[in-house]
């Protein structure tokens, strides 16, 4: 199969025609990899990654399933190779060192990018932030540096889940950037100039808070035409009113029912103003010290978290907690990280999908209530096959196949170790097979679920579409990156990497 558009070509084979037939003997692996590497030459060098995600022992051999990634080339002209191999190992001559007996390629994909003059994607962070002093002093050192130099009492948390917000704060039609920081470091408002560079307006705008800040949202809450700012801090939400020129003043503080981790906004009741939904992540209140005593139980399907909140906009930057009265208290004790609004059933109101860490997700359908103007939410995730039992990090909606129905992509954590361990016979041998399958599903990775319309269940097309392995995926977004009218998927991933070779 071949796909080509605007300097980008993709070659894919799900059933390679014996591509390694000529590589036999002791030098097979070296020779095969040399052939694969031939087109990868370039000034940027070659990067190769192997990831073993399945180990199947047999009487006289062991089979491993391996993901292979390689990348090489120069700016504007690069090649990426993605493959899945099954490798059979047998006992070596010294009876201790295993030896490769056979390699079976299961899939192969080659992506070639050829953009003239280096066009395409390029990292312009440094050039755009050249006049921002905080770029080198605060942002470049990274999480490891600040975890060693800031007291946890200031609000540090494991993983450093910190968000950002984009919005035009001063009405010049250019998006500006608000960066959330750990406790002890000031949040940053970076205003965009006409040439695209950024300027630090944090202090003069009144938003350089030193409190632990997990996420923020630019949204016009008072319908005056400018972007107000909502900030999720350690235990509360801070509402900041925009004066129209990018300066903010405190308009209110809302107590949270847990540790607020993310914010989303929609007009759920169609009354003309935007409401707020707050995802509270478990029982974390005071950072790492208490996190150790409030853990998800059970790990693969936890329901001991803090409840999320739906805040109805009453006007004048005043809000009322209507979580219970709208039905959103159903299945509302999970470890929520993100929520995404969308009218998935095309009935004219906003429905809500919630991605939960350590277990299954929620899809709340927005229905009319008994009284005029009343809205009631019903969790239809089990009925529509969208629970997606995984460590849910985020979710977003997009029409993948241009059929007018919004499909769902969920970012989870692909775990090579989890896939290796949970498929072993010795893993939880006394447990019910259904429990083992839940753990296996937990480690699978991201999910793409196609909307089939009406009351039909969504169809999980993750495997056939090839979008499951997003590594440790935090966030994702549908976007037409190459202007071909089709929705592409951009996935942000990664985590802290250490040098402990004994780590799984």
GROMACS .gro file of C-alpha atoms in nm:
model
  504
    1UNK     CA    1   0.000   0.000   0.000
    2UNK     CA    2   0.131   0.345  -0.091
    3UNK     CA    3   0.020   0.692   0.014
    4UNK     CA    4   0.178   1.009  -0.121
    5UNK     CA    5   0.102   1.380  -0.085
    6UNK     CA    6   0.305   1.702  -0.078
    7UNK     CA    7   0.650   1.560  -0.020
    8UNK     CA    8   0.538   1.280   0.211
    9UNK     CA    9   0.514   0.917   0.103
   10UNK     CA   10   0.422   0.608   0.304
   11UNK     CA   11   0.490   0.252   0.195
   12UNK     CA   12   0.323  -0.015   0.404
   13UNK     CA   13   0.308  -0.393   0.389
   14UNK     CA   14   0.107  -0.594   0.639
   15UNK     CA   15   0.226  -0.921   0.486
   16UNK     CA   16   0.587  -0.888   0.361
   17UNK     CA   17   0.675  -1.128   0.082
   18UNK     CA   18   0.959  -1.311   0.254
   19UNK     CA   19   1.186  -1.002   0.267
   20UNK     CA   20   1.462  -1.182   0.463
   21UNK     CA   21   1.492  -1.497   0.251
   22UNK     CA   22   1.850  -1.416   0.149
   23UNK     CA   23   1.971  -1.353   0.503
   24UNK     CA   24   2.071  -1.682   0.661
   25UNK     CA   25   2.338  -1.790   0.902
   26UNK     CA   26   2.531  -1.631   1.187
   27UNK     CA   27   2.569  -1.295   1.014
   28UNK     CA   28   2.200  -1.265   0.924
   29UNK     CA   29   2.104  -0.992   1.171
   30UNK     CA   30   2.402  -0.772   1.090
   31UNK     CA   31   2.351  -0.810   0.716
   32UNK     CA   32   1.977  -0.743   0.734
   33UNK     CA   33   2.019  -0.433   0.949
   34UNK     CA   34   2.290  -0.306   0.717
   35UNK     CA   35   2.048  -0.332   0.426
   36UNK     CA   36   1.780  -0.153   0.624
   37UNK     CA   37   2.023   0.125   0.717
   38UNK     CA   38   2.140   0.200   0.362
   39UNK     CA   39   1.878   0.468   0.289
   40UNK     CA   40   1.913   0.623   0.635
   41UNK     CA   41   2.245   0.799   0.586
   42UNK     CA   42   2.255   1.169   0.666
   43UNK     CA   43   2.421   1.439   0.874
   44UNK     CA   44   2.184   1.382   1.164
   45UNK     CA   45   2.296   1.019   1.202
   46UNK     CA   46   2.084   0.710   1.249
   47UNK     CA   47   1.859   0.640   1.546
   48UNK     CA   48   1.737   0.286   1.613
   49UNK     CA   49   1.498   0.157   1.879
   50UNK     CA   50   1.396  -0.200   1.965
   51UNK     CA   51   1.112  -0.270   2.206
   52UNK     CA   52   1.024  -0.625   2.314
   53UNK     CA   53   0.654  -0.642   2.397
   54UNK     CA   54   0.583  -1.016   2.408
   55UNK     CA   55   0.779  -1.321   2.529
   56UNK     CA   56   0.641  -1.669   2.458
   57UNK     CA   57   0.842  -1.961   2.603
   58UNK     CA   58   0.816  -2.304   2.442
   59UNK     CA   59   0.977  -2.640   2.512
   60UNK     CA   60   1.303  -2.583   2.318
   61UNK     CA   61   1.276  -2.222   2.208
   62UNK     CA   62   1.150  -1.879   2.304
   63UNK     CA   63   0.966  -1.640   2.074
   64UNK     CA   64   0.974  -1.264   2.123
   65UNK     CA   65   0.764  -0.999   1.951
   66UNK     CA   66   0.962  -0.684   1.882
   67UNK     CA   67   0.879  -0.334   1.762
   68UNK     CA   68   1.155  -0.187   1.546
   69UNK     CA   69   1.190   0.187   1.477
   70UNK     CA   70   1.470   0.359   1.284
   71UNK     CA   71   1.521   0.713   1.160
   72UNK     CA   72   1.780   0.888   0.948
   73UNK     CA   73   1.834   1.164   0.697
   74UNK     CA   74   1.879   1.540   0.685
   75UNK     CA   75   1.647   1.834   0.740
   76UNK     CA   76   1.377   1.828   0.476
   77UNK     CA   77   1.474   1.480   0.357
   78UNK     CA   78   1.430   1.196   0.604
   79UNK     CA   79   1.325   0.832   0.625
   80UNK     CA   80   1.155   0.650   0.910
   81UNK     CA   81   1.113   0.272   0.925
   82UNK     CA   82   0.858   0.100   1.149
   83UNK     CA   83   0.826  -0.276   1.173
   84UNK     CA   84   0.704  -0.559   1.393
   85UNK     CA   85   0.912  -0.878   1.409
   86UNK     CA   86   0.868  -1.219   1.567
   87UNK     CA   87   1.208  -1.357   1.665
   88UNK     CA   88   1.265  -1.721   1.762
   89UNK     CA   89   1.554  -1.786   2.003
   90UNK     CA   90   1.722  -2.118   2.077
   91UNK     CA   91   1.994  -2.230   2.315
   92UNK     CA   92   2.341  -2.114   2.211
   93UNK     CA   93   2.660  -2.315   2.196
   94UNK     CA   94   2.759  -2.222   2.552
   95UNK     CA   95   2.413  -2.322   2.682
   96UNK     CA   96   2.372  -1.980   2.844
   97UNK     CA   97   2.367  -1.726   2.563
   98UNK     CA   98   2.055  -1.750   2.344
   99UNK     CA   99   2.090  -1.745   1.968
  100UNK     CA  100   1.853  -1.616   1.701
  101UNK     CA  101   1.715  -1.898   1.490
  102UNK     CA  102   1.452  -1.722   1.278
  103UNK     CA  103   1.306  -1.376   1.220
  104UNK     CA  104   0.952  -1.335   1.088
  105UNK     CA  105   0.856  -0.980   0.981
  106UNK     CA  106   0.487  -0.925   1.054
  107UNK     CA  107   0.455  -0.570   0.926
  108UNK     CA  108   0.673  -0.304   0.768
  109UNK     CA  109   0.620   0.065   0.707
  110UNK     CA  110   0.853   0.319   0.550
  111UNK     CA  111   0.786   0.691   0.570
  112UNK     CA  112   0.982   0.925   0.342
  113UNK     CA  113   0.970   1.302   0.380
  114UNK     CA  114   1.122   1.517   0.106
  115UNK     CA  115   1.052   1.889   0.157
  116UNK     CA  116   1.244   2.147  -0.051
  117UNK     CA  117   1.457   2.398   0.138
  118UNK     CA  118   1.400   2.208   0.462
  119UNK     CA  119   1.031   2.291   0.479
  120UNK     CA  120   0.800   2.084   0.694
  121UNK     CA  121   0.816   2.070   1.072
  122UNK     CA  122   1.106   2.239   1.250
  123UNK     CA  123   1.174   2.333   1.610
  124UNK     CA  124   1.159   2.712   1.639
  125UNK     CA  125   1.131   2.731   2.018
  126UNK     CA  126   1.469   2.894   2.083
  127UNK     CA  127   1.431   3.160   1.813
  128UNK     CA  128   1.079   3.258   1.922
  129UNK     CA  129   1.181   3.279   2.288
  130UNK     CA  130   1.512   3.461   2.234
  131UNK     CA  131   1.391   3.769   2.425
  132UNK     CA  132   1.232   3.573   2.712
  133UNK     CA  133   1.477   3.565   3.004
  134UNK     CA  134   1.283   3.284   3.172
  135UNK     CA  135   1.348   3.054   2.876
  136UNK     CA  136   1.707   2.979   2.980
  137UNK     CA  137   1.673   3.043   3.353
  138UNK     CA  138   1.345   2.862   3.421
  139UNK     CA  139   1.224   2.651   3.128
  140UNK     CA  140   1.537   2.488   2.986
  141UNK     CA  141   1.670   2.330   3.311
  142UNK     CA  142   1.376   2.086   3.315
  143UNK     CA  143   1.192   1.882   3.576
  144UNK     CA  144   1.495   1.689   3.706
  145UNK     CA  145   1.681   2.011   3.786
  146UNK     CA  146   1.394   2.173   3.972
  147UNK     CA  147   1.301   1.858   4.164
  148UNK     CA  148   1.652   1.869   4.313
  149UNK     CA  149   1.645   2.242   4.386
  150UNK     CA  150   1.291   2.310   4.506
  151UNK     CA  151   1.131   2.182   4.823
  152UNK     CA  152   0.840   1.941   4.777
  153UNK     CA  153   0.654   2.154   5.029
  154UNK     CA  154   0.611   2.414   4.755
  155UNK     CA  155   0.389   2.176   4.560
  156UNK     CA  156   0.605   1.944   4.357
  157UNK     CA  157   0.434   1.625   4.237
  158UNK     CA  158   0.556   1.301   4.085
  159UNK     CA  159   0.545   1.319   3.706
  160UNK     CA  160   0.513   1.697   3.694
  161UNK     CA  161   0.172   1.711   3.525
  162UNK     CA  162   0.171   2.075   3.412
  163UNK     CA  163  -0.039   2.217   3.134
  164UNK     CA  164  -0.053   2.526   2.918
  165UNK     CA  165  -0.317   2.744   2.756
  166UNK     CA  166  -0.337   2.920   2.420
  167UNK     CA  167  -0.551   3.226   2.358
  168UNK     CA  168  -0.551   3.583   2.228
  169UNK     CA  169  -0.532   3.784   2.550
  170UNK     CA  170  -0.502   4.134   2.399
  171UNK     CA  171  -0.727   4.120   2.092
  172UNK     CA  172  -0.455   4.145   1.827
  173UNK     CA  173  -0.562   3.819   1.655
  174UNK     CA  174  -0.239   3.644   1.763
  175UNK     CA  175  -0.242   3.350   2.002
  176UNK     CA  176  -0.052   3.397   2.328
  177UNK     CA  177   0.082   3.130   2.562
  178UNK     CA  178   0.030   3.071   2.934
  179UNK     CA  179   0.264   2.818   3.096
  180UNK     CA  180   0.176   2.645   3.424
  181UNK     CA  181   0.463   2.574   3.661
  182UNK     CA  182   0.539   2.373   3.971
  183UNK     CA  183   0.513   2.537   4.312
  184UNK     CA  184   0.791   2.789   4.371
  185UNK     CA  185   0.833   2.885   4.005
  186UNK     CA  186   0.625   3.168   3.855
  187UNK     CA  187   0.370   3.089   3.587
  188UNK     CA  188   0.447   3.262   3.258
  189UNK     CA  189   0.229   3.462   3.017
  190UNK     CA  190   0.416   3.492   2.688
  191UNK     CA  191   0.252   3.738   2.448
  192UNK     CA  192   0.312   3.697   2.075
  193UNK     CA  193   0.455   3.987   1.874
  194UNK     CA  194   0.372   4.050   1.509
  195UNK     CA  195   0.690   3.869   1.396
  196UNK     CA  196   0.598   3.555   1.593
  197UNK     CA  197   0.848   3.603   1.876
  198UNK     CA  198   0.728   3.600   2.236
  199UNK     CA  199   0.750   3.858   2.512
  200UNK     CA  200   0.712   3.790   2.884
  201UNK     CA  201   0.413   3.981   3.027
  202UNK     CA  202   0.365   3.762   3.335
  203UNK     CA  203   0.423   4.021   3.605
  204UNK     CA  204   0.253   4.322   3.444
  205UNK     CA  205  -0.050   4.108   3.352
  206UNK     CA  206  -0.084   3.995   3.716
  207UNK     CA  207  -0.062   3.620   3.646
  208UNK     CA  208   0.290   3.524   3.764
  209UNK     CA  209   0.162   3.305   4.047
  210UNK     CA  210   0.408   3.095   4.247
  211UNK     CA  211   0.149   2.839   4.358
  212UNK     CA  212   0.151   2.487   4.217
  213UNK     CA  213  -0.049   2.512   3.892
  214UNK     CA  214  -0.154   2.202   3.704
  215UNK     CA  215  -0.354   2.348   3.417
  216UNK     CA  216  -0.512   2.663   3.278
  217UNK     CA  217  -0.778   2.762   3.026
  218UNK     CA  218  -0.839   3.078   2.824
  219UNK     CA  219  -1.215   3.119   2.777
  220UNK     CA  220  -1.464   3.409   2.757
  221UNK     CA  221  -1.671   3.342   3.067
  222UNK     CA  222  -1.853   3.677   3.089
  223UNK     CA  223  -1.938   3.718   2.718
  224UNK     CA  224  -1.755   4.049   2.684
  225UNK     CA  225  -1.546   3.940   2.385
  226UNK     CA  226  -1.209   3.879   2.551
  227UNK     CA  227  -1.037   3.573   2.690
  228UNK     CA  228  -1.060   3.529   3.065
  229UNK     CA  229  -0.829   3.288   3.246
  230UNK     CA  230  -0.912   2.990   3.470
  231UNK     CA  231  -0.623   2.839   3.666
  232UNK     CA  232  -0.626   2.499   3.839
  233UNK     CA  233  -0.404   2.518   4.145
  234UNK     CA  234  -0.337   2.277   4.430
  235UNK     CA  235  -0.681   2.279   4.588
  236UNK     CA  236  -0.879   2.548   4.409
  237UNK     CA  237  -0.969   2.719   4.084
  238UNK     CA  238  -0.870   3.081   4.035
  239UNK     CA  239  -1.091   3.293   3.806
  240UNK     CA  240  -0.913   3.587   3.640
  241UNK     CA  241  -1.107   3.855   3.451
  242UNK     CA  242  -0.943   4.001   3.138
  243UNK     CA  243  -0.977   4.378   3.095
  244UNK     CA  244  -0.952   4.337   2.717
  245UNK     CA  245  -0.588   4.442   2.686
  246UNK     CA  246  -0.428   4.134   2.838
  247UNK     CA  247  -0.425   4.246   3.201
  248UNK     CA  248  -0.606   4.031   3.456
  249UNK     CA  249  -0.768   4.078   3.794
  250UNK     CA  250  -0.894   3.816   4.036
  251UNK     CA  251  -1.268   3.759   4.000
  252UNK     CA  252  -1.315   3.466   4.234
  253UNK     CA  253  -1.179   3.150   4.389
  254UNK     CA  254  -1.367   2.818   4.367
  255UNK     CA  255  -1.291   2.532   4.606
  256UNK     CA  256  -1.222   2.200   4.439
  257UNK     CA  257  -1.350   1.861   4.556
  258UNK     CA  258  -1.009   1.706   4.496
  259UNK     CA  259  -0.687   1.783   4.315
  260UNK     CA  260  -0.786   1.968   3.993
  261UNK     CA  261  -0.574   1.842   3.703
  262UNK     CA  262  -0.746   1.966   3.389
  263UNK     CA  263  -1.018   2.202   3.272
  264UNK     CA  264  -1.260   2.202   2.980
  265UNK     CA  265  -1.543   2.431   2.879
  266UNK     CA  266  -1.869   2.406   2.683
  267UNK     CA  267  -2.223   2.543   2.689
  268UNK     CA  268  -2.382   2.220   2.813
  269UNK     CA  269  -2.730   2.369   2.868
  270UNK     CA  270  -2.742   2.588   2.552
  271UNK     CA  271  -2.813   2.905   2.750
  272UNK     CA  272  -2.553   3.116   2.572
  273UNK     CA  273  -2.265   3.111   2.821
  274UNK     CA  274  -1.977   2.871   2.873
  275UNK     CA  275  -1.967   2.632   3.167
  276UNK     CA  276  -1.667   2.456   3.323
  277UNK     CA  277  -1.584   2.090   3.382
  278UNK     CA  278  -1.306   2.008   3.627
  279UNK     CA  279  -1.118   1.677   3.630
  280UNK     CA  280  -0.995   1.589   3.979
  281UNK     CA  281  -0.719   1.333   3.993
  282UNK     CA  282  -0.762   1.098   4.285
  283UNK     CA  283  -0.709   1.208   4.643
  284UNK     CA  284  -0.386   1.401   4.591
  285UNK     CA  285  -0.389   1.711   4.807
  286UNK     CA  286  -0.047   1.804   4.933
  287UNK     CA  287   0.195   1.664   4.680
  288UNK     CA  288   0.420   1.363   4.694
  289UNK     CA  289   0.396   1.300   5.069
  290UNK     CA  290   0.022   1.230   5.058
  291UNK     CA  291   0.030   1.071   4.712
  292UNK     CA  292   0.203   0.770   4.866
  293UNK     CA  293  -0.098   0.714   5.094
  294UNK     CA  294  -0.369   0.763   4.831
  295UNK     CA  295  -0.322   0.512   4.555
  296UNK     CA  296  -0.569   0.379   4.295
  297UNK     CA  297  -0.736   0.054   4.401
  298UNK     CA  298  -0.750  -0.173   4.211
  299UNK     CA  299  -0.473  -0.052   3.983
  300UNK     CA  300  -0.648  -0.153   3.658
  301UNK     CA  301  -1.001  -0.041   3.750
  302UNK     CA  302  -0.986   0.213   4.032
  303UNK     CA  303  -1.292   0.391   4.169
  304UNK     CA  304  -1.149   0.553   4.481
  305UNK     CA  305  -1.060   0.890   4.329
  306UNK     CA  306  -1.200   1.236   4.394
  307UNK     CA  307  -1.522   1.341   4.217
  308UNK     CA  308  -1.511   1.567   3.912
  309UNK     CA  309  -1.720   1.885   3.900
  310UNK     CA  310  -1.954   2.050   3.649
  311UNK     CA  311  -1.977   2.422   3.723
  312UNK     CA  312  -2.271   2.602   3.563
  313UNK     CA  313  -2.209   2.961   3.456
  314UNK     CA  314  -2.461   3.191   3.627
  315UNK     CA  315  -2.321   3.508   3.469
  316UNK     CA  316  -2.085   3.767   3.613
  317UNK     CA  317  -1.814   3.504   3.662
  318UNK     CA  318  -2.033   3.326   3.917
  319UNK     CA  319  -2.068   2.946   3.909
  320UNK     CA  320  -2.279   2.676   4.071
  321UNK     CA  321  -2.176   2.314   4.119
  322UNK     CA  322  -2.444   2.113   3.935
  323UNK     CA  323  -2.260   1.781   3.915
  324UNK     CA  324  -2.519   1.580   4.106
  325UNK     CA  325  -2.833   1.744   3.971
  326UNK     CA  326  -2.723   1.686   3.609
  327UNK     CA  327  -2.640   1.319   3.663
  328UNK     CA  328  -2.263   1.358   3.634
  329UNK     CA  329  -2.214   1.198   3.975
  330UNK     CA  330  -2.259   0.858   3.807
  331UNK     CA  331  -1.928   0.665   3.797
  332UNK     CA  332  -1.760   0.980   3.924
  333UNK     CA  333  -1.492   0.848   4.159
  334UNK     CA  334  -1.225   0.762   3.906
  335UNK     CA  335  -0.879   0.910   3.856
  336UNK     CA  336  -0.961   1.163   3.585
  337UNK     CA  337  -0.694   1.339   3.382
  338UNK     CA  338  -0.880   1.491   3.088
  339UNK     CA  339  -1.223   1.554   2.937
  340UNK     CA  340  -1.340   1.638   2.585
  341UNK     CA  341  -1.677   1.786   2.483
  342UNK     CA  342  -1.846   1.695   2.151
  343UNK     CA  343  -2.194   1.637   2.010
  344UNK     CA  344  -2.115   1.278   1.913
  345UNK     CA  345  -2.481   1.186   1.845
  346UNK     CA  346  -2.560   1.501   1.641
  347UNK     CA  347  -2.864   1.595   1.849
  348UNK     CA  348  -2.765   1.957   1.907
  349UNK     CA  349  -2.610   1.942   2.255
  350UNK     CA  350  -2.263   1.882   2.393
  351UNK     CA  351  -2.180   1.535   2.526
  352UNK     CA  352  -1.876   1.464   2.743
  353UNK     CA  353  -1.599   1.203   2.734
  354UNK     CA  354  -1.374   1.165   3.040
  355UNK     CA  355  -1.036   0.990   3.022
  356UNK     CA  356  -0.946   0.822   3.349
  357UNK     CA  357  -0.609   0.692   3.459
  358UNK     CA  358  -0.603   0.343   3.615
  359UNK     CA  359  -0.921   0.214   3.458
  360UNK     CA  360  -1.226   0.264   3.243
  361UNK     CA  361  -1.347   0.592   3.094
  362UNK     CA  362  -1.687   0.766   3.081
  363UNK     CA  363  -1.899   0.880   2.789
  364UNK     CA  364  -2.177   1.101   2.926
  365UNK     CA  365  -2.459   1.156   2.679
  366UNK     CA  366  -2.639   1.488   2.723
  367UNK     CA  367  -3.017   1.437   2.725
  368UNK     CA  368  -3.317   1.666   2.795
  369UNK     CA  369  -3.446   1.657   3.152
  370UNK     CA  370  -3.801   1.652   3.278
  371UNK     CA  371  -3.828   2.031   3.312
  372UNK     CA  372  -3.783   2.296   3.037
  373UNK     CA  373  -3.415   2.377   2.995
  374UNK     CA  374  -3.306   2.096   3.225
  375UNK     CA  375  -3.023   1.867   3.114
  376UNK     CA  376  -2.937   1.517   3.236
  377UNK     CA  377  -2.623   1.318   3.160
  378UNK     CA  378  -2.616   0.939   3.130
  379UNK     CA  379  -2.295   0.735   3.121
  380UNK     CA  380  -2.334   0.531   2.801
  381UNK     CA  381  -1.971   0.417   2.780
  382UNK     CA  382  -2.051   0.050   2.863
  383UNK     CA  383  -2.339   0.034   2.613
  384UNK     CA  384  -2.143   0.207   2.332
  385UNK     CA  385  -1.813   0.022   2.391
  386UNK     CA  386  -1.607   0.330   2.477
  387UNK     CA  387  -1.493   0.247   2.832
  388UNK     CA  388  -1.142   0.177   2.701
  389UNK     CA  389  -1.003   0.008   3.010
  390UNK     CA  390  -0.655   0.166   3.016
  391UNK     CA  391  -0.446   0.437   3.182
  392UNK     CA  392  -0.636   0.717   3.008
  393UNK     CA  393  -0.435   1.037   2.973
  394UNK     CA  394  -0.643   1.239   2.729
  395UNK     CA  395  -0.912   1.217   2.462
  396UNK     CA  396  -1.009   1.411   2.153
  397UNK     CA  397  -1.275   1.397   1.884
  398UNK     CA  398  -1.237   1.408   1.506
  399UNK     CA  399  -1.406   1.279   1.193
  400UNK     CA  400  -1.149   1.026   1.067
  401UNK     CA  401  -1.345   0.897   0.768
  402UNK     CA  402  -1.539   1.214   0.675
  403UNK     CA  403  -1.879   1.051   0.733
  404UNK     CA  404  -2.014   1.337   0.943
  405UNK     CA  405  -1.980   1.145   1.271
  406UNK     CA  406  -1.719   1.236   1.530
  407UNK     CA  407  -1.477   0.956   1.614
  408UNK     CA  408  -1.277   0.921   1.933
  409UNK     CA  409  -0.903   0.886   1.995
  410UNK     CA  410  -0.781   0.816   2.349
  411UNK     CA  411  -0.420   0.856   2.463
  412UNK     CA  412  -0.306   0.579   2.694
  413UNK     CA  413   0.023   0.427   2.806
  414UNK     CA  414   0.174   0.160   2.585
  415UNK     CA  415   0.382  -0.062   2.813
  416UNK     CA  416   0.627  -0.311   2.668
  417UNK     CA  417   0.683  -0.451   3.017
  418UNK     CA  418   0.309  -0.475   3.077
  419UNK     CA  419   0.256  -0.663   2.752
  420UNK     CA  420   0.541  -0.902   2.829
  421UNK     CA  421   0.431  -0.980   3.183
  422UNK     CA  422   0.051  -0.998   3.160
  423UNK     CA  423   0.056  -1.260   2.883
  424UNK     CA  424   0.274  -1.500   3.083
  425UNK     CA  425   0.112  -1.813   3.229
  426UNK     CA  426   0.267  -1.732   3.565
  427UNK     CA  427   0.097  -1.390   3.580
  428UNK     CA  428  -0.193  -1.411   3.826
  429UNK     CA  429  -0.251  -1.783   3.755
  430UNK     CA  430  -0.534  -1.807   4.007
  431UNK     CA  431  -0.725  -1.506   3.876
  432UNK     CA  432  -1.030  -1.524   3.657
  433UNK     CA  433  -0.934  -1.503   3.286
  434UNK     CA  434  -1.146  -1.187   3.252
  435UNK     CA  435  -0.924  -1.012   3.509
  436UNK     CA  436  -0.610  -1.112   3.320
  437UNK     CA  437  -0.760  -0.972   2.999
  438UNK     CA  438  -0.825  -0.641   3.172
  439UNK     CA  439  -0.460  -0.613   3.273
  440UNK     CA  440  -0.355  -0.703   2.918
  441UNK     CA  441  -0.589  -0.440   2.779
  442UNK     CA  442  -0.451  -0.187   3.028
  443UNK     CA  443  -0.105  -0.215   2.868
  444UNK     CA  444  -0.215  -0.215   2.502
  445UNK     CA  445  -0.171   0.153   2.422
  446UNK     CA  446  -0.382   0.420   2.253
  447UNK     CA  447  -0.730   0.358   2.110
  448UNK     CA  448  -0.913   0.477   1.800
  449UNK     CA  449  -1.289   0.418   1.817
  450UNK     CA  450  -1.505   0.485   1.512
  451UNK     CA  451  -1.852   0.631   1.556
  452UNK     CA  452  -2.104   0.412   1.371
  453UNK     CA  453  -2.404   0.634   1.446
  454UNK     CA  454  -2.731   0.634   1.640
  455UNK     CA  455  -2.729   0.390   1.933
  456UNK     CA  456  -2.470   0.159   1.775
  457UNK     CA  457  -2.153   0.078   1.969
  458UNK     CA  458  -1.832   0.243   1.858
  459UNK     CA  459  -1.596   0.015   1.663
  460UNK     CA  460  -1.241  -0.027   1.792
  461UNK     CA  461  -1.021   0.007   1.481
  462UNK     CA  462  -0.694   0.060   1.666
  463UNK     CA  463  -0.511  -0.243   1.526
  464UNK     CA  464  -0.622  -0.203   1.165
  465UNK     CA  465  -0.540   0.170   1.161
  466UNK     CA  466  -0.194   0.129   1.315
  467UNK     CA  467  -0.234   0.402   1.578
  468UNK     CA  468  -0.210   0.198   1.898
  469UNK     CA  469   0.156   0.236   1.987
  470UNK     CA  470   0.195   0.598   2.091
  471UNK     CA  471   0.446   0.505   2.364
  472UNK     CA  472   0.372   0.678   2.697
  473UNK     CA  473   0.115   0.911   2.542
  474UNK     CA  474   0.001   1.214   2.739
  475UNK     CA  475  -0.202   1.410   2.489
  476UNK     CA  476  -0.318   1.396   2.128
  477UNK     CA  477  -0.507   1.605   1.878
  478UNK     CA  478  -0.674   1.556   1.542
  479UNK     CA  479  -0.540   1.802   1.285
  480UNK     CA  480  -0.504   1.818   0.907
  481UNK     CA  481  -0.127   1.860   0.910
  482UNK     CA  482  -0.075   1.840   0.532
  483UNK     CA  483  -0.391   2.012   0.403
  484UNK     CA  484  -0.531   1.705   0.228
  485UNK     CA  485  -0.875   1.737   0.404
  486UNK     CA  486  -0.807   1.425   0.614
  487UNK     CA  487  -0.767   1.424   0.992
  488UNK     CA  488  -0.416   1.331   1.105
  489UNK     CA  489  -0.325   1.254   1.467
  490UNK     CA  490  -0.046   1.424   1.660
  491UNK     CA  491   0.057   1.249   1.983
  492UNK     CA  492   0.270   1.399   2.261
  493UNK     CA  493   0.456   1.132   2.455
  494UNK     CA  494   0.748   1.055   2.682
  495UNK     CA  495   0.842   1.034   3.047
  496UNK     CA  496   1.138   1.060   3.282
  497UNK     CA  497   1.413   0.822   3.169
  498UNK     CA  498   1.673   0.683   3.407
  499UNK     CA  499   1.983   0.469   3.356
  500UNK     CA  500   1.888   0.173   3.575
  501UNK     CA  501   1.948  -0.126   3.345
  502UNK     CA  502   1.749  -0.356   3.576
  503UNK     CA  503   1.431  -0.159   3.523
  504UNK     CA  504   1.160  -0.347   3.332
   0.00000   0.00000   0.00000
